[in-house]
XYZ file of C-alpha atoms in Angstrom:
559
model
C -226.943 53.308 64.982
C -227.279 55.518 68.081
C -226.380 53.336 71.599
C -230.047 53.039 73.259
C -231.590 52.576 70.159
C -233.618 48.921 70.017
C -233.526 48.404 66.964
C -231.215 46.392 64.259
C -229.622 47.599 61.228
C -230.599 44.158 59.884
C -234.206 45.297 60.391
C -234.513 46.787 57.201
C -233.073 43.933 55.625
C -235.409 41.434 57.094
C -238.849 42.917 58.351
C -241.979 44.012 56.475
C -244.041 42.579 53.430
C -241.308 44.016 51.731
C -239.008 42.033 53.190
C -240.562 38.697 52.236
C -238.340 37.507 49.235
C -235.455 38.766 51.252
C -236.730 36.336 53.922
C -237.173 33.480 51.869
C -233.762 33.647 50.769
C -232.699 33.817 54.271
C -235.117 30.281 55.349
C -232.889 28.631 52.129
C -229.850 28.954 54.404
C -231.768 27.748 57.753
C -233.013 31.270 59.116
C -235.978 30.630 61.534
C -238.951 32.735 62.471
C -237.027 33.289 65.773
C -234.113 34.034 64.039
C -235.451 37.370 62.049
C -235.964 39.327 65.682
C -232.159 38.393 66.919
C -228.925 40.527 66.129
C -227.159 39.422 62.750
C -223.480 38.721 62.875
C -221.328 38.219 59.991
C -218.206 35.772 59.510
C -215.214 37.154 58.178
C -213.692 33.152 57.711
C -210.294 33.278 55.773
C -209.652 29.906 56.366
C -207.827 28.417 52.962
C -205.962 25.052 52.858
C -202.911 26.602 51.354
C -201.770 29.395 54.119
C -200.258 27.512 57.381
C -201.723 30.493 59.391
C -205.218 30.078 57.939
C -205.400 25.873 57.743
C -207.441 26.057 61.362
C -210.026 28.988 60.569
C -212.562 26.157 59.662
C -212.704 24.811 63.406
C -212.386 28.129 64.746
C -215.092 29.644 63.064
C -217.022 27.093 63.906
C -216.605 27.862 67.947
C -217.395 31.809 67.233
C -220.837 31.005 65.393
C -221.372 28.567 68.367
C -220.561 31.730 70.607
C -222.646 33.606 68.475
C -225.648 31.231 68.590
C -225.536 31.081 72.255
C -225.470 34.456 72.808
C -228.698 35.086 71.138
C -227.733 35.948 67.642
C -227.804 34.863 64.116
C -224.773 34.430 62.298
C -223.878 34.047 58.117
C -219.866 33.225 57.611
C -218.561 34.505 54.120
C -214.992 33.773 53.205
C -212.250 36.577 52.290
C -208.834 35.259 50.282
C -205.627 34.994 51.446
C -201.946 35.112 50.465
C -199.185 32.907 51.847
C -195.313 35.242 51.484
C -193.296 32.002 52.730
C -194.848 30.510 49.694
C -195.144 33.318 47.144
C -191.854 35.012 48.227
C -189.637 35.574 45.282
C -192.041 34.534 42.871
C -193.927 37.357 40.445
C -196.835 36.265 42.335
C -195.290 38.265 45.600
C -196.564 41.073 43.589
C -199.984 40.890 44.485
C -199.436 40.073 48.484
C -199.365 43.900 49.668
C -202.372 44.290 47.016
C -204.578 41.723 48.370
C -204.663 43.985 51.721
C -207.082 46.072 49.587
C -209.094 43.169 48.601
C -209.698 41.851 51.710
C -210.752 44.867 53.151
C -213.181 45.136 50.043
C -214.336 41.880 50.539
C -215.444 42.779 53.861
C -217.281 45.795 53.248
C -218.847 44.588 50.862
C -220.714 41.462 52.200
C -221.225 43.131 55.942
C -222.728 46.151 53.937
C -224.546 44.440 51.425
C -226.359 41.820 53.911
C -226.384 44.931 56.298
C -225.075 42.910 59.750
C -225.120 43.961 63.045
C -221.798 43.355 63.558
C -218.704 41.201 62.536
C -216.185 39.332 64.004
C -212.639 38.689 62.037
C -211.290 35.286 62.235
C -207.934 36.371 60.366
C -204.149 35.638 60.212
C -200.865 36.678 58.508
C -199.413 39.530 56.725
C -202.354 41.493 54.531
C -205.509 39.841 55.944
C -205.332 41.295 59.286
C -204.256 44.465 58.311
C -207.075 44.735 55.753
C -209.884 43.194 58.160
C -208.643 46.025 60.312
C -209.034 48.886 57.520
C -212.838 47.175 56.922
C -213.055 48.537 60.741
C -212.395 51.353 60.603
C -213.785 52.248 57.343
C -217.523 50.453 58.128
C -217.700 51.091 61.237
C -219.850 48.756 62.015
C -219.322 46.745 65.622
C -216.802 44.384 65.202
C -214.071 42.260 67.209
C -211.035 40.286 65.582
C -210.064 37.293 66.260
C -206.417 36.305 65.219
C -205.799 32.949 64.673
C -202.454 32.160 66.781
C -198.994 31.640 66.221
C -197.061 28.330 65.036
C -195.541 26.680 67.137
C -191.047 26.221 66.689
C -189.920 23.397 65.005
C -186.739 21.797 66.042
C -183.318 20.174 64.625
C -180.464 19.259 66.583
C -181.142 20.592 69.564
C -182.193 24.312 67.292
C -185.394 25.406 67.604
C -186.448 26.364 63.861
C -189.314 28.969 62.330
C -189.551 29.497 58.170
C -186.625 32.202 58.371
C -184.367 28.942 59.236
C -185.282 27.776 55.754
C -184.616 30.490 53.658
C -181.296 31.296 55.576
C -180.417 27.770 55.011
C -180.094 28.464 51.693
C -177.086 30.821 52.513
C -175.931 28.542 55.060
C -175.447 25.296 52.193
C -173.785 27.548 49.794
C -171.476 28.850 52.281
C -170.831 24.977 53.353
C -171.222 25.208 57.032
C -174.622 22.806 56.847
C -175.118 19.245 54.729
C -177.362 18.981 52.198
C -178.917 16.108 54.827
C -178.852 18.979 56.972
C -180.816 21.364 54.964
C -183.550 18.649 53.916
C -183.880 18.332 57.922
C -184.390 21.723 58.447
C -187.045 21.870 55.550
C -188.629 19.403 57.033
C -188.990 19.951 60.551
C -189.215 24.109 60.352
C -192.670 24.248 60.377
C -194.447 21.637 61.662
C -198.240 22.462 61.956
C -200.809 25.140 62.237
C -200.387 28.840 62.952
C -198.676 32.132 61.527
C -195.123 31.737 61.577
C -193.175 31.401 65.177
C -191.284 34.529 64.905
C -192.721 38.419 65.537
C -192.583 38.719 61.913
C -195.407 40.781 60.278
C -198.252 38.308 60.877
C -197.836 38.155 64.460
C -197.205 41.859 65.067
C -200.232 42.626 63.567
C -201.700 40.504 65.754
C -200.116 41.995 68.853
C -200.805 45.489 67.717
C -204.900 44.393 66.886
C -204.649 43.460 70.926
C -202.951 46.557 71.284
C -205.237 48.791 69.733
C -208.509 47.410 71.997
C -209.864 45.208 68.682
C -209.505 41.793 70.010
C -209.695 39.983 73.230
C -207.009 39.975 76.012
C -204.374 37.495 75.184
C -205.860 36.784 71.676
C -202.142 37.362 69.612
C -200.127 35.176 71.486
C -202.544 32.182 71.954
C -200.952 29.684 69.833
C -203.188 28.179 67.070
C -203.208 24.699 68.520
C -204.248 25.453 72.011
C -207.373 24.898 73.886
C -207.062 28.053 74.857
C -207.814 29.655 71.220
C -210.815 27.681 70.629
C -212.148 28.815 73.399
C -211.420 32.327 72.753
C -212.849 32.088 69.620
C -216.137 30.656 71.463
C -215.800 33.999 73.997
C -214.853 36.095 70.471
C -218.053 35.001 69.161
C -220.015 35.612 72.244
C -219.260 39.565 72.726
C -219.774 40.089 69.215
C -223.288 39.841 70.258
C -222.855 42.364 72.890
C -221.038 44.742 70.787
C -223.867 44.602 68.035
C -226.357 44.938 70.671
C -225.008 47.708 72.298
C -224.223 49.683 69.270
C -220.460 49.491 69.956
C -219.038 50.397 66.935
C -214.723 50.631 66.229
C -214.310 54.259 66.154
C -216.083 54.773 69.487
C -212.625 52.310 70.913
C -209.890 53.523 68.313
C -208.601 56.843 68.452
C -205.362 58.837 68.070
C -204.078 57.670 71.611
C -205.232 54.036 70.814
C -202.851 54.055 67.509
C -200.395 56.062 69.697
C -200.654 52.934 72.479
C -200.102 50.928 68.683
C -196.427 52.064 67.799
C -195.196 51.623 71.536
C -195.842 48.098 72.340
C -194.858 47.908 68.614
C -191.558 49.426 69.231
C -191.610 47.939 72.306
C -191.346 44.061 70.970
C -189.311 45.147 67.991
C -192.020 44.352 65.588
C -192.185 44.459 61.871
C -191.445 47.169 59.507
C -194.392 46.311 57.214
C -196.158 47.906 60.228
C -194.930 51.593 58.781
C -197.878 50.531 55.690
C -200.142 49.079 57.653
C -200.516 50.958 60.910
C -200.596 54.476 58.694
C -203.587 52.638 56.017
C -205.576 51.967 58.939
C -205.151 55.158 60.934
C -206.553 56.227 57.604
C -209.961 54.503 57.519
C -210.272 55.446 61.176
C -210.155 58.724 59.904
C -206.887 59.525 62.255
C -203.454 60.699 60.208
C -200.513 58.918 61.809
C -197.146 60.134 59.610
C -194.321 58.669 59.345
C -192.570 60.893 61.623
C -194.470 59.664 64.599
C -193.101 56.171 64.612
C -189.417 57.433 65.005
C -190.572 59.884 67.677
C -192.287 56.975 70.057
C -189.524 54.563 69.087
C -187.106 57.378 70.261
C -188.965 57.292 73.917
C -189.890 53.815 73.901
C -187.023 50.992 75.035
C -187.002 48.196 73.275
C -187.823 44.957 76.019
C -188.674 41.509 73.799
C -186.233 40.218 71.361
C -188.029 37.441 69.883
C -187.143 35.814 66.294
C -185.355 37.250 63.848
C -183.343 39.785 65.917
C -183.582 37.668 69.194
C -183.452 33.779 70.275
C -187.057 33.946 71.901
C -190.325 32.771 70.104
C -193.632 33.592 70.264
C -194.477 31.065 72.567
C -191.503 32.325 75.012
C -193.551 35.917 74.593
C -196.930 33.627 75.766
C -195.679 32.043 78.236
C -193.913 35.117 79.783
C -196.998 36.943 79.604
C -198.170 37.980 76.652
C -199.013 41.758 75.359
C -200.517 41.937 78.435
C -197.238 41.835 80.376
C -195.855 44.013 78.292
C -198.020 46.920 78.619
C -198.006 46.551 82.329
C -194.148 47.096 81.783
C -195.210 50.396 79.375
C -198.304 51.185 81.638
C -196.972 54.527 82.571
C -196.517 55.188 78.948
C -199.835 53.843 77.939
C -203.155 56.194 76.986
C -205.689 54.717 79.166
C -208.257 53.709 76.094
C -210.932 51.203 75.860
C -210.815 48.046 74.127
C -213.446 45.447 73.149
C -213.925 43.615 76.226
C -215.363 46.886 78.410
C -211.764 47.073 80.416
C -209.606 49.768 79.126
C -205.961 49.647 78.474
C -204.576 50.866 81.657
C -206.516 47.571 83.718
C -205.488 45.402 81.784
C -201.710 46.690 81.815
C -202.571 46.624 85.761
C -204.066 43.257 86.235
C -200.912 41.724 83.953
C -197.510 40.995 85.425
C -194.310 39.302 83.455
C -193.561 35.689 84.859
C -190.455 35.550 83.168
C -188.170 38.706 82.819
C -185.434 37.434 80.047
C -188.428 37.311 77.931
C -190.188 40.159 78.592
C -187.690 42.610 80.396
C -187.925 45.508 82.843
C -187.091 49.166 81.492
C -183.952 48.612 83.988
C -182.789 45.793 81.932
C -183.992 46.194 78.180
C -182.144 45.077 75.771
C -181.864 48.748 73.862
C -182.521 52.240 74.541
C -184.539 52.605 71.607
C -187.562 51.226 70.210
C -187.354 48.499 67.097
C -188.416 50.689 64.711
C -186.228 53.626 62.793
C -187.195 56.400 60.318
C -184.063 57.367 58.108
C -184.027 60.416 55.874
C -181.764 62.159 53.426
C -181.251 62.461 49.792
C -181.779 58.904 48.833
C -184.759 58.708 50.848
C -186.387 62.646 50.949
C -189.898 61.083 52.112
C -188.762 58.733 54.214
C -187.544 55.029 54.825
C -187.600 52.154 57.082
C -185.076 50.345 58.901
C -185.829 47.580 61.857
C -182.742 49.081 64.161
C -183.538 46.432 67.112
C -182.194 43.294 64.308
C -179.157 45.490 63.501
C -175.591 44.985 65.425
C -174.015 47.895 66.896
C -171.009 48.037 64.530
C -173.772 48.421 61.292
C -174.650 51.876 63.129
C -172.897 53.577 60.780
C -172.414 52.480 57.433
C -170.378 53.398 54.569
C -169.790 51.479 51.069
C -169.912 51.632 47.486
C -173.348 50.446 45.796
C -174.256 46.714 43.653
C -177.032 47.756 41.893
C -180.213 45.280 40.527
C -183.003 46.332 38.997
C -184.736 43.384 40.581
C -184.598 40.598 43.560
C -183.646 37.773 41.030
C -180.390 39.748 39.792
C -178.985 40.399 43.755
C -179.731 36.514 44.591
C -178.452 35.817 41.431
C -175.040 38.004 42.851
C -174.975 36.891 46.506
C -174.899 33.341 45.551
C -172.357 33.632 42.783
C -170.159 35.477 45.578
C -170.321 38.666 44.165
C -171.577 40.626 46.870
C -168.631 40.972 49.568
C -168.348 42.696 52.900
C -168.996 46.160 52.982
C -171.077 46.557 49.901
C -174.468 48.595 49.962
C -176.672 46.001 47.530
C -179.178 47.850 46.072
C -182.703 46.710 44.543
C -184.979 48.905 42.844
C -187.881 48.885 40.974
C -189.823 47.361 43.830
C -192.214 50.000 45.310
C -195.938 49.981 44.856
C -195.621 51.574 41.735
C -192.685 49.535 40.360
C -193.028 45.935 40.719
C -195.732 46.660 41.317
C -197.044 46.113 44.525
C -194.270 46.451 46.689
C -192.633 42.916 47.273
C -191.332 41.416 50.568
C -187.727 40.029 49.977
C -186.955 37.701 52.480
C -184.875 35.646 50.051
C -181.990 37.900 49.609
C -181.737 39.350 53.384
C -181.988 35.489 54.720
C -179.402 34.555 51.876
C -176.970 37.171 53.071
C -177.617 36.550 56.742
C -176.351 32.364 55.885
C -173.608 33.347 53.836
C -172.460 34.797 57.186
C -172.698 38.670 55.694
C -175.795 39.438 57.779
C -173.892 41.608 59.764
C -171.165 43.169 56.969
C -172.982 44.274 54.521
C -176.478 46.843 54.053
C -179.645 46.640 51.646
C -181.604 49.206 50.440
C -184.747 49.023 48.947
C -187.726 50.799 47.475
C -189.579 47.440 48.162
C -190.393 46.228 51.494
C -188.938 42.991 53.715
C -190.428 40.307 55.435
C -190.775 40.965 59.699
C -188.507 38.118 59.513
C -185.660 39.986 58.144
C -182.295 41.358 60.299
C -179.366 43.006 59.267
C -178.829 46.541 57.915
C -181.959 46.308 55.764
C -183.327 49.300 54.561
C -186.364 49.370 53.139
C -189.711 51.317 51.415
C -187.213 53.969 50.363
C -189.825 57.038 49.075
C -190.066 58.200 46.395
C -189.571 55.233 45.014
C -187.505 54.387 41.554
C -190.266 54.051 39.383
C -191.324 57.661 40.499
C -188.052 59.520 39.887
C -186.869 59.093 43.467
C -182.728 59.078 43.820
C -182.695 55.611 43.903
C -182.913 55.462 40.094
C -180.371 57.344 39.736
C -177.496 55.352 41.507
C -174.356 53.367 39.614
C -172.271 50.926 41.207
C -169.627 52.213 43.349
C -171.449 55.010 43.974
C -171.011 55.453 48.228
C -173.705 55.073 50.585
C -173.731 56.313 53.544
C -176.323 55.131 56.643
C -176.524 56.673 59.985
C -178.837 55.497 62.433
C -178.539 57.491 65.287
C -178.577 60.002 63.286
C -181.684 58.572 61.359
C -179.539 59.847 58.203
C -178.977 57.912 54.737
C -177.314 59.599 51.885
C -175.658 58.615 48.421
C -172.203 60.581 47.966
C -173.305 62.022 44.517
C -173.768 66.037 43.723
C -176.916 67.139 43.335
C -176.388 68.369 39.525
C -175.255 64.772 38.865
C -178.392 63.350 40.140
C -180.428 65.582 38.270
C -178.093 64.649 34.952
C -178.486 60.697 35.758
C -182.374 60.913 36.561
C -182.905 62.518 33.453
C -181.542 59.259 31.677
C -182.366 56.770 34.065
C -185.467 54.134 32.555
C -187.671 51.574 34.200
C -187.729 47.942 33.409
C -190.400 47.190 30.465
C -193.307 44.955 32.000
C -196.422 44.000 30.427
C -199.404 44.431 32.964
C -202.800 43.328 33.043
C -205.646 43.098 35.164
C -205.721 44.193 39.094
C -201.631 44.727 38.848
C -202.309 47.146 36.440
C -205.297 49.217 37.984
C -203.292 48.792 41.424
C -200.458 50.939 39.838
C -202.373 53.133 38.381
C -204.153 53.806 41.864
C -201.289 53.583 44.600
C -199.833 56.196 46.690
C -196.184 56.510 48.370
C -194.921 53.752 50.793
C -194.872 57.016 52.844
C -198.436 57.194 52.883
C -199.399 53.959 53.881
C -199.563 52.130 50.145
C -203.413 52.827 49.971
C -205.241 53.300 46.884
C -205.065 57.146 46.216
C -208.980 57.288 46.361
C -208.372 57.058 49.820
C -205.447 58.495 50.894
C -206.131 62.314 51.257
């Protein structure tokens, strides 16, 4: 669609004789005469009764077809799946979280393209749904606006203020004795106690931030907790310029570019956000036709200081970051830094950084004052990781820096629990888990389990993890992880024994196993995966995957 152009791309879909079954159809699901000349929006609802995050979506969708009604279009909702990692974590079924990413994006090209919609709005949440909502983008191009569906809000115990990571590091905490079992029950209880993507920046809710960042949702849309007012009526507003969009041919790639990603990594950096945001970030550069390497998240993060410290690698949650401001107040503390790009709502980046300010400045701090030099994220290299690897440096304590111990090795998550909680793993040990990359599993599971388990048992800050699999945003400690080339492919991580020294270096963005080059070779060449009997979208998945280096995409599209 060319902007000036009258017409609809749902005019082909609903006008002419030839057009009359098609219409009928339509009048079976309440389409009136009026309704065939007015722009038609589509409903990207995940809302599921089994995802926290997602529980809502049916009340907020509501308010954006309102929004759309009132605005003068016609709208058709059409739901997309998605995958709790609190609930699947540690489970085979983790195995198909970073997969369903692909899905959803799937899903959504296929029903927007199908019904051929003016436009589409995103009502989406948590880990893989955003980010794949966010490839559909990019890859249809077809004017669209997300709208995230808020944060949880804390729990609370004793005086604590609790988020899911409390749970699973409880777990540590019992078997290490310093909590009751009454205590742990408690914190079960009372961690999570309503609607919303987890209260932490964990992966969710930076993809949230960074949608806002990137110009694809409204202005204050990812911190807007999921029980407000406020959100419904953002998703009434969300609904409303969806309309506009469609009308006015506004389609993704004419708001994301190079500089909008750029804009991306330094508020993501920034806030210390996820390292899941090294897949996603690069798969959906990818549909917007824009290459963003690894490389370029370790140069920002170099540049970029690191100002929030919310949950897990601060005491702040994301209703601290709300009430201090929001992503708004922190890009007017980046503005200088920030590509002046457009966003969804008609103002660009750099007015909206202007027309911000931070009302509270322990939350959201002042480049004067920030808590490090550096921005959250870290790119390591060396001969355990020759592609590339991932570390969240904002969640690690100074005196993890640099790192040297000999290796525990597991061939899977269930093994190094099975170790940590036994007492087995003891400070200064490099536990290592492979067989966990795309390929491997496959599909690339979050372990949130073992990093919270170590962080209870009180070893959070003694002892480092390195993985060709990925961890949850709400992981801290030395935790490295999406180590490429992965096991499974022949990367050096298959090749590793126990006691064998690793050595980690992030200033120097360095990680190394002590082992000659020859002897690598020698071990690779008898090194074996773990048997596993696939089936199904697992299967075609592996077959289909590239590196974690490349985003995790399906290799159809990752050239």
């Amino acid at each position: 669609m060319k902007k000036g152009d009258s017409s609809l791309r749902s005019d082909g879909l609903k006008k002419g004789r030839s057009r009359a079954a098609a219409r009928g159809l339509l009048r079976a699901v309440g389409m009136k005469d009026e309704d065939f000349e007015k722009p038609l929006i589509a409903v990207a609802n995940s809302f599921n009764t089994i995802v926290p995050g997602h529980m809502q979506m049916d009340r907020l969708t509501m308010e954006v077809k309102r929004g759309i009604e009132d605005a003068g279009g016609a709208a058709y909702e059409f739901g997309v799946p998605g995958i709790c990692d609190g609930i699947a974590m540690g489970l085979p079924g983790m195995r198909y979280s970073l997969p369903s990413r692909e899905i959803v994006a799937d899903a959504v090209e296929a029903m927007v393209e199908a019904h051929q919609a003016d436009g589409w709005v995103g009502v989406t949440n948590c880990d893989k749904i955003t980010p794949g909502m966010l490839m559909a983008c990019g890859r249809m191009n077809v004017p669209s606006i997300m709208l995230t569906a808020g944060p949880m809000m804390p729990g609370e115990y004793k005086d604590r203020r609790l988020d899911v990571i409390s749970i699973f590091e409880a777990v540590g905490e019992l078997s290490a004795g310093s909590i009751t079992e009454n205590d742990f029950a408690e914190i079960e209880r009372r961690a999570c106690p309503g609607p919303g993507s987890c209260a932490g920046l964990f992966t969710a809710n930076t993809m949230a931030c960074l949608t806002e960042a990137l110009g694809l949702s409204m202005t204050g849309c990812s911190t807007a907790h999921a029980i407000s007012e406020r959100k419904m009526k953002m998703a009434y507003d969300t609904g409303r310029l969806s309309v506009k969009l469609a009308l006015e041919k506004t389609a993704p790639r004419g708001i994301v570019t190079k500089k909008s990603f750029e804009n991306a990594l330094r508020v993501d950096n920034a806030i210390g956000g996820s390292t899941n945001t090294c897949l996603h970030l690069v798969a959906i550069a990818k549909e917007f036709g824009v290459r963003l390497r690894l490389n370029e998240f370790d140069a920002i993060s170099r540049k970029t200081k690191h100002v929030v410290a919310l949950r897990p690698g601060g005491k702040h949650f994301m209703i601290d970051l709300d009430d201090a401001g929001g992503i708004p107040g922190v890009m007017s503390v980046l503005a200088r830094d920030l590509h002046d790009e457009r966003t969804v709502t008609g103002n660009t980046i750099g007015e909206i950084a202007r027309a911000s300010k931070v009302t509270n400045d322990d939350v959201i701090r002042g480049l004067d004052r920030a808590y490090h030099d550096e921005g959250g994220i870290a790119i390591l290299h060396g001969n355990l990781a020759e592609e590339g690897c991932v570390v969240k440096q904002s969640a690690v304590v100074a005196s993890m820096r640099r790192f040297e111990g000999p290796a525990r090795v597991f061939d899977s998550e269930d093994r190094a629990t099975k170790a940590m909680l036994e007492g087995k793993i003891v400070k200064g040990d490099a536990v290592i888990v492979r067989y966990q990359g795309p390929k491997g599993a496959p599909g690339m599971p979050e372990m949130l389990g073992p990093t919270s388990i170590l962080a209870g048992l009180g070893l959070g800050e003694h002892v480092a993890l390195v993985t060709d699999g990925r961890f949850s945003g709400g992981t801290r400690g030395l935790c490295v992880g999406h180590v490429s080339p992965e096991a499974y492919c022949g990367g050096t991580l298959a090749a590793l024994r126990d006691e064998d020294i690793i050595r980690i270096d992030l200033d120097e963005r360095e990680i190394e196993v002590l082992i000659s080059q020859k002897e690598t070779k020698a071990r690779l060449k008898q090194a074996k995966a773990p048997r596993q009997e696939l089936k199904g979208y697992l299967l075609r998945y592996r077959e289909e995957v590239s590196s974690a280096s490349e985003g995790a995409v399906l290799c159809s599209r990752s050239s």
